[in-house]
């Protein structure tokens, strides 16, 4: 197995994780958590979403949060932006990069963006132009890229069509999202390899949800395809809107630990991430989902119990 020697992990808990929590987290609390996460060594963080405050009240403090955090050199701050209004707020808050949200299927897109996939893509045109003027980097995404809860399988032709549109917009960095945990390793490899055949200049990242326990296997499949950019959420915070009790993103500590065990360097301080995960677990015990918090690191050896008296022995 030939694997990349280094990967970049983007921490998305402040957006994807917090967004799915029913209780409003005060902006000061978010600022404390984001500052702690920035110290862990993540090269990129998805800190918030500039959606309409009424649509997602949890993200209504986006500007306040961005103005309150301690910026750290070398950490790219990314935010989701659905429209021009959101983009203006993002630019005013000095985000480094915006992520455009697009669904692979029309059914998912109609539900999320009130537009078909291609209609949503048309709406990106003025956003991309405005972002260019302000020197804000733009990254694209494809939600439900490996399966849609309404339509099932996503044909490769669909991905190719979307990538063609992204190319026309001058966007070559795309996040492939397994939004509802329908991917499996064979499919991950197939989708990446097929798109890359037609668009070799594109740079893909993987945003994997662990809804069905497949996220780490899918991440390894991505690694084998040469993917070096991944999203994850500390403490596994986040969820699935279609399955209330299901897991959210793969936990950052699980992804970092797994990669490092395989000899793939992340450059992130795992102990520091676990401390934040523990802190979050104490505040949100119902929403945390982390193997490492339950089991500890593989290399944290336990004391050998020594010779034991067997039943029936004198
Ligand atoms: Zn997500």
Short mmCIF file of C-alpha atoms and ligand atoms in Angstrom, two decimals:
data_model
loop_
_atom_site.label_atom_id
_atom_site.label_comp_id
_atom_site.label_asym_id
_atom_site.label_seq_id
_atom_site.Cartn_x
_atom_site.Cartn_y
_atom_site.Cartn_z
CA UNK A 1 0.00 0.00 0.00
CA UNK A 2 1.53 3.33 -1.01
CA UNK A 3 0.21 6.13 1.10
CA UNK A 4 0.96 9.84 1.23
CA UNK A 5 3.46 10.66 3.98
CA UNK A 6 1.62 13.78 5.16
CA UNK A 7 -1.99 14.93 5.21
CA UNK A 8 -3.85 18.14 6.07
CA UNK A 9 -6.80 17.87 8.40
CA UNK A 10 -9.35 20.67 8.57
CA UNK A 11 -11.29 20.95 11.82
CA UNK A 12 -14.98 21.54 11.16
CA UNK A 13 -16.58 21.19 14.60
CA UNK A 14 -17.23 24.92 15.06
CA UNK A 15 -19.47 24.78 11.98
CA UNK A 16 -20.61 21.25 11.21
CA UNK A 17 -20.52 20.08 14.81
CA UNK A 18 -22.13 23.03 16.51
CA UNK A 19 -24.69 23.54 13.77
CA UNK A 20 -26.43 20.30 14.60
CA UNK A 21 -26.63 20.95 18.35
CA UNK A 22 -30.09 21.98 19.50
CA UNK A 23 -28.83 24.23 22.30
CA UNK A 24 -27.43 27.62 21.37
CA UNK A 25 -23.79 27.88 22.34
CA UNK A 26 -22.84 31.39 23.45
CA UNK A 27 -20.31 33.07 21.13
CA UNK A 28 -17.80 33.43 23.98
CA UNK A 29 -17.83 29.68 24.48
CA UNK A 30 -17.29 29.13 20.75
CA UNK A 31 -14.38 31.56 20.78
CA UNK A 32 -12.70 29.67 23.65
CA UNK A 33 -13.12 26.34 21.84
CA UNK A 34 -11.91 27.68 18.47
CA UNK A 35 -8.86 29.27 20.11
CA UNK A 36 -8.00 25.97 21.78
CA UNK A 37 -8.44 24.08 18.51
CA UNK A 38 -6.22 26.53 16.66
CA UNK A 39 -3.44 25.78 19.14
CA UNK A 40 -3.68 22.05 18.29
CA UNK A 41 -2.02 22.57 14.92
CA UNK A 42 -4.88 22.20 12.45
CA UNK A 43 -3.78 23.95 9.25
CA UNK A 44 -7.37 24.81 8.38
CA UNK A 45 -10.62 25.29 10.28
CA UNK A 46 -14.21 25.70 9.18
CA UNK A 47 -15.24 28.20 11.80
CA UNK A 48 -18.77 29.17 10.89
CA UNK A 49 -21.41 29.59 8.25
CA UNK A 50 -22.77 32.89 6.93
CA UNK A 51 -26.28 31.62 6.40
CA UNK A 52 -29.37 33.64 7.19
CA UNK A 53 -29.47 34.02 10.99
CA UNK A 54 -33.10 32.89 11.07
CA UNK A 55 -32.39 29.80 8.98
CA UNK A 56 -29.63 28.58 11.30
CA UNK A 57 -29.80 30.49 14.61
CA UNK A 58 -26.75 28.60 15.92
CA UNK A 59 -24.61 30.41 13.30
CA UNK A 60 -26.15 33.87 13.77
CA UNK A 61 -23.05 34.94 15.71
CA UNK A 62 -20.68 34.25 12.78
CA UNK A 63 -19.19 37.76 12.66
CA UNK A 64 -18.93 38.08 16.42
CA UNK A 65 -17.10 34.76 16.65
CA UNK A 66 -14.69 35.60 13.84
CA UNK A 67 -13.94 39.00 15.35
CA UNK A 68 -13.35 37.48 18.78
CA UNK A 69 -10.89 34.69 18.04
CA UNK A 70 -7.11 34.93 18.17
CA UNK A 71 -5.98 34.55 14.58
CA UNK A 72 -2.99 32.31 14.22
CA UNK A 73 -0.54 32.46 11.38
CA UNK A 74 -0.64 29.37 9.23
CA UNK A 75 -4.26 28.54 10.09
CA UNK A 76 -6.63 29.09 7.19
CA UNK A 77 -10.08 30.13 8.39
CA UNK A 78 -12.86 28.89 6.22
CA UNK A 79 -16.60 29.59 6.32
CA UNK A 80 -19.63 28.40 4.42
CA UNK A 81 -21.31 31.00 2.28
CA UNK A 82 -24.69 30.39 0.59
CA UNK A 83 -25.31 33.76 -1.10
CA UNK A 84 -23.99 37.27 -1.79
CA UNK A 85 -25.24 38.66 1.49
CA UNK A 86 -23.39 35.94 3.35
CA UNK A 87 -20.32 36.58 1.25
CA UNK A 88 -20.30 40.28 2.16
CA UNK A 89 -20.46 39.34 5.85
CA UNK A 90 -17.69 36.81 5.34
CA UNK A 91 -15.47 39.37 3.59
CA UNK A 92 -16.16 41.92 6.36
CA UNK A 93 -15.10 39.27 8.89
CA UNK A 94 -11.85 38.59 7.02
CA UNK A 95 -12.23 34.89 6.39
CA UNK A 96 -9.42 33.42 4.29
CA UNK A 97 -11.56 31.06 2.31
CA UNK A 98 -15.21 30.48 1.57
CA UNK A 99 -16.80 27.19 0.77
CA UNK A 100 -19.72 26.99 -1.64
CA UNK A 101 -22.34 24.38 -0.84
CA UNK A 102 -23.72 22.33 -3.68
CA UNK A 103 -25.68 19.10 -3.67
CA UNK A 104 -24.97 16.35 -6.16
CA UNK A 105 -28.66 15.61 -6.66
CA UNK A 106 -31.61 17.87 -7.47
CA UNK A 107 -33.75 16.43 -4.66
CA UNK A 108 -31.14 17.25 -2.02
CA UNK A 109 -30.42 20.60 -3.63
CA UNK A 110 -34.10 21.59 -3.75
CA UNK A 111 -34.41 20.77 -0.06
CA UNK A 112 -31.23 22.61 0.96
CA UNK A 113 -30.92 25.46 -1.50
CA UNK A 114 -34.42 25.80 -2.99
CA UNK A 115 -32.90 25.28 -6.41
CA UNK A 116 -31.80 22.41 -8.59
CA UNK A 117 -28.09 21.64 -8.63
CA UNK A 118 -27.46 23.55 -11.85
CA UNK A 119 -29.64 26.49 -10.75
CA UNK A 120 -27.61 26.64 -7.55
CA UNK A 121 -24.46 26.60 -9.64
CA UNK A 122 -25.69 29.60 -11.68
CA UNK A 123 -26.11 31.52 -8.44
CA UNK A 124 -22.41 30.98 -7.69
CA UNK A 125 -21.33 33.16 -10.64
CA UNK A 126 -21.70 36.58 -8.93
CA UNK A 127 -20.30 35.14 -5.69
CA UNK A 128 -17.15 33.96 -7.37
CA UNK A 129 -16.70 37.34 -9.06
CA UNK A 130 -17.16 39.23 -5.79
CA UNK A 131 -14.81 36.87 -3.91
CA UNK A 132 -12.15 37.43 -6.56
CA UNK A 133 -12.33 41.21 -6.05
CA UNK A 134 -11.74 40.78 -2.35
CA UNK A 135 -8.96 38.19 -2.62
CA UNK A 136 -11.00 35.62 -0.74
CA UNK A 137 -10.22 32.07 -1.80
CA UNK A 138 -13.13 29.99 -3.01
CA UNK A 139 -13.53 26.28 -2.68
CA UNK A 140 -16.36 24.20 -4.06
CA UNK A 141 -18.10 21.19 -2.64
CA UNK A 142 -20.34 18.34 -3.64
CA UNK A 143 -22.70 17.20 -0.88
CA UNK A 144 -24.19 13.70 -0.95
CA UNK A 145 -21.40 12.90 -3.41
CA UNK A 146 -21.45 9.19 -2.57
CA UNK A 147 -25.17 8.65 -2.22
CA UNK A 148 -28.30 10.70 -1.66
CA UNK A 149 -30.94 9.82 0.93
CA UNK A 150 -33.64 10.70 -1.64
CA UNK A 151 -32.18 9.46 -4.91
CA UNK A 152 -29.69 6.79 -3.89
CA UNK A 153 -26.63 6.33 -6.13
CA UNK A 154 -25.15 9.37 -7.82
CA UNK A 155 -24.11 8.64 -11.43
CA UNK A 156 -20.52 9.57 -12.29
CA UNK A 157 -21.85 11.65 -15.22
CA UNK A 158 -23.46 13.89 -12.64
CA UNK A 159 -20.10 14.51 -10.94
CA UNK A 160 -18.48 15.21 -14.29
CA UNK A 161 -21.15 17.74 -15.21
CA UNK A 162 -20.75 19.50 -11.83
CA UNK A 163 -16.97 19.56 -12.17
CA UNK A 164 -17.29 21.02 -15.66
CA UNK A 165 -19.34 23.86 -14.20
CA UNK A 166 -16.85 24.34 -11.39
CA UNK A 167 -14.08 24.49 -13.95
CA UNK A 168 -15.95 27.18 -15.88
CA UNK A 169 -16.10 29.15 -12.63
CA UNK A 170 -12.35 28.72 -12.17
CA UNK A 171 -12.80 26.57 -9.06
CA UNK A 172 -10.52 23.55 -8.90
CA UNK A 173 -10.59 22.74 -5.22
CA UNK A 174 -13.58 20.56 -4.37
CA UNK A 175 -14.70 18.94 -1.15
CA UNK A 176 -16.43 15.63 -1.77
CA UNK A 177 -18.86 15.10 1.08
CA UNK A 178 -20.38 11.88 2.30
CA UNK A 179 -23.10 13.90 4.00
CA UNK A 180 -25.23 11.01 5.21
CA UNK A 181 -22.64 8.25 5.48
CA UNK A 182 -23.57 6.23 2.41
CA UNK A 183 -20.05 5.81 1.03
CA UNK A 184 -17.89 2.70 1.13
CA UNK A 185 -14.21 2.35 0.21
CA UNK A 186 -14.76 0.85 -3.25
CA UNK A 187 -17.14 3.67 -4.17
CA UNK A 188 -14.83 6.37 -2.77
CA UNK A 189 -12.00 5.09 -4.97
CA UNK A 190 -14.23 4.75 -8.00
CA UNK A 191 -15.66 8.26 -7.75
CA UNK A 192 -12.29 9.94 -7.19
CA UNK A 193 -10.55 7.96 -9.92
CA UNK A 194 -13.36 8.58 -12.43
CA UNK A 195 -13.51 12.34 -11.89
CA UNK A 196 -9.76 12.62 -11.90
CA UNK A 197 -9.60 10.90 -15.26
CA UNK A 198 -11.49 13.84 -16.78
CA UNK A 199 -10.23 16.58 -14.46
CA UNK A 200 -6.66 15.74 -13.46
CA UNK A 201 -5.96 19.33 -12.37
CA UNK A 202 -8.67 19.26 -9.68
CA UNK A 203 -7.73 19.01 -6.03
CA UNK A 204 -10.17 16.99 -3.95
CA UNK A 205 -10.69 16.78 -0.23
CA UNK A 206 -12.91 14.38 1.68
CA UNK A 207 -15.58 15.33 4.18
CA UNK A 208 -16.69 12.06 5.72
CA UNK A 209 -19.53 11.42 8.10
CA UNK A 210 -19.40 8.33 10.25
CA UNK A 211 -23.13 7.67 10.10
CA UNK A 212 -22.63 3.97 9.45
CA UNK A 213 -19.16 3.50 10.90
CA UNK A 214 -17.48 3.63 7.49
CA UNK A 215 -15.68 6.96 7.70
CA UNK A 216 -12.20 5.75 8.60
CA UNK A 217 -12.29 2.98 6.00
CA UNK A 218 -13.37 5.60 3.47
CA UNK A 219 -10.57 7.92 4.55
CA UNK A 220 -8.03 5.15 3.92
CA UNK A 221 -9.57 4.53 0.50
CA UNK A 222 -9.10 8.25 -0.16
CA UNK A 223 -5.48 8.07 1.00
CA UNK A 224 -4.88 5.22 -1.41
CA UNK A 225 -6.19 7.47 -4.17
CA UNK A 226 -3.70 10.12 -3.10
CA UNK A 227 -6.15 12.39 -1.25
CA UNK A 228 -4.27 14.45 1.33
CA UNK A 229 -7.00 16.80 2.58
CA UNK A 230 -9.65 15.67 5.02
CA UNK A 231 -12.28 17.26 7.26
CA UNK A 232 -13.10 16.02 10.73
CA UNK A 233 -14.81 17.24 13.88
CA UNK A 234 -13.33 17.11 17.36
CA UNK A 235 -15.29 14.77 19.62
CA UNK A 236 -17.19 13.53 16.57
CA UNK A 237 -19.65 16.34 17.20
CA UNK A 238 -22.35 16.80 14.62
CA UNK A 239 -25.12 14.63 13.40
CA UNK A 240 -27.27 13.61 10.52
CA UNK A 241 -30.50 15.52 9.88
CA UNK A 242 -32.14 12.39 8.47
CA UNK A 243 -31.26 10.10 11.37
CA UNK A 244 -31.50 11.90 14.70
CA UNK A 245 -29.34 9.47 16.65
CA UNK A 246 -26.69 8.90 14.01
CA UNK A 247 -23.05 9.97 14.24
CA UNK A 248 -21.73 13.12 12.63
CA UNK A 249 -18.32 13.72 11.12
CA UNK A 250 -15.52 11.34 11.90
CA UNK A 251 -13.94 12.48 15.17
CA UNK A 252 -10.73 14.42 14.59
CA UNK A 253 -8.90 12.48 17.29
CA UNK A 254 -9.92 9.15 15.69
CA UNK A 255 -8.77 10.28 12.25
CA UNK A 256 -5.47 11.73 13.51
CA UNK A 257 -4.75 8.66 15.64
CA UNK A 258 -5.57 6.25 12.83
CA UNK A 259 -3.43 8.09 10.29
CA UNK A 260 -0.48 8.51 12.65
CA UNK A 261 -0.64 4.80 13.53
CA UNK A 262 -0.32 4.09 9.80
CA UNK A 263 2.71 6.36 9.54
CA UNK A 264 0.83 9.19 7.86
CA UNK A 265 1.82 12.46 9.53
CA UNK A 266 -0.83 15.06 10.41
CA UNK A 267 1.30 17.63 12.25
CA UNK A 268 -1.45 17.90 14.88
CA UNK A 269 -1.02 17.51 18.62
CA UNK A 270 -3.30 14.54 19.33
CA UNK A 271 -3.22 14.95 23.12
CA UNK A 272 -4.32 18.56 22.81
CA UNK A 273 -7.18 17.52 20.49
CA UNK A 274 -8.24 14.82 22.96
CA UNK A 275 -8.29 17.42 25.74
CA UNK A 276 -10.70 19.56 23.70
CA UNK A 277 -12.77 16.47 22.85
CA UNK A 278 -13.01 15.66 26.56
CA UNK A 279 -14.00 19.23 27.35
CA UNK A 280 -16.76 19.06 24.73
CA UNK A 281 -17.91 15.67 25.94
CA UNK A 282 -18.39 17.11 29.41
CA UNK A 283 -20.54 19.92 28.02
CA UNK A 284 -22.42 17.91 25.37
CA UNK A 285 -22.37 14.28 26.57
CA UNK A 286 -25.26 13.29 24.29
CA UNK A 287 -23.60 14.50 21.10
CA UNK A 288 -20.03 13.40 21.47
CA UNK A 289 -18.96 10.29 19.58
CA UNK A 290 -15.31 9.38 19.79
CA UNK A 291 -13.59 6.01 19.88
CA UNK A 292 -10.45 7.50 21.33
CA UNK A 293 -12.25 9.07 24.26
CA UNK A 294 -13.74 5.67 25.04
CA UNK A 295 -10.69 3.48 24.44
CA UNK A 296 -7.63 5.73 24.62
CA UNK A 297 -4.70 5.55 22.23
CA UNK A 298 -3.53 2.12 21.05
CA UNK A 299 -0.07 2.83 22.38
CA UNK A 300 -1.32 3.78 25.85
CA UNK A 301 -0.43 0.43 27.35
CA UNK A 302 -2.20 -0.86 30.42
CA UNK A 303 -0.38 -2.47 33.33
CA UNK A 304 0.04 -6.22 32.84
CA UNK A 305 -2.05 -8.00 35.46
CA UNK A 306 0.64 -10.70 36.01
CA UNK A 307 0.10 -14.34 36.70
CA UNK A 308 -3.45 -15.10 37.71
CA UNK A 309 -4.81 -17.89 39.75
CA UNK A 310 -6.90 -20.08 37.42
CA UNK A 311 -10.26 -21.45 38.50
CA UNK A 312 -9.85 -24.89 40.00
CA UNK A 313 -6.17 -24.32 40.84
CA UNK A 314 -4.93 -24.49 44.41
ZN1 LIG B 1 -20.79 17.58 7.21
#
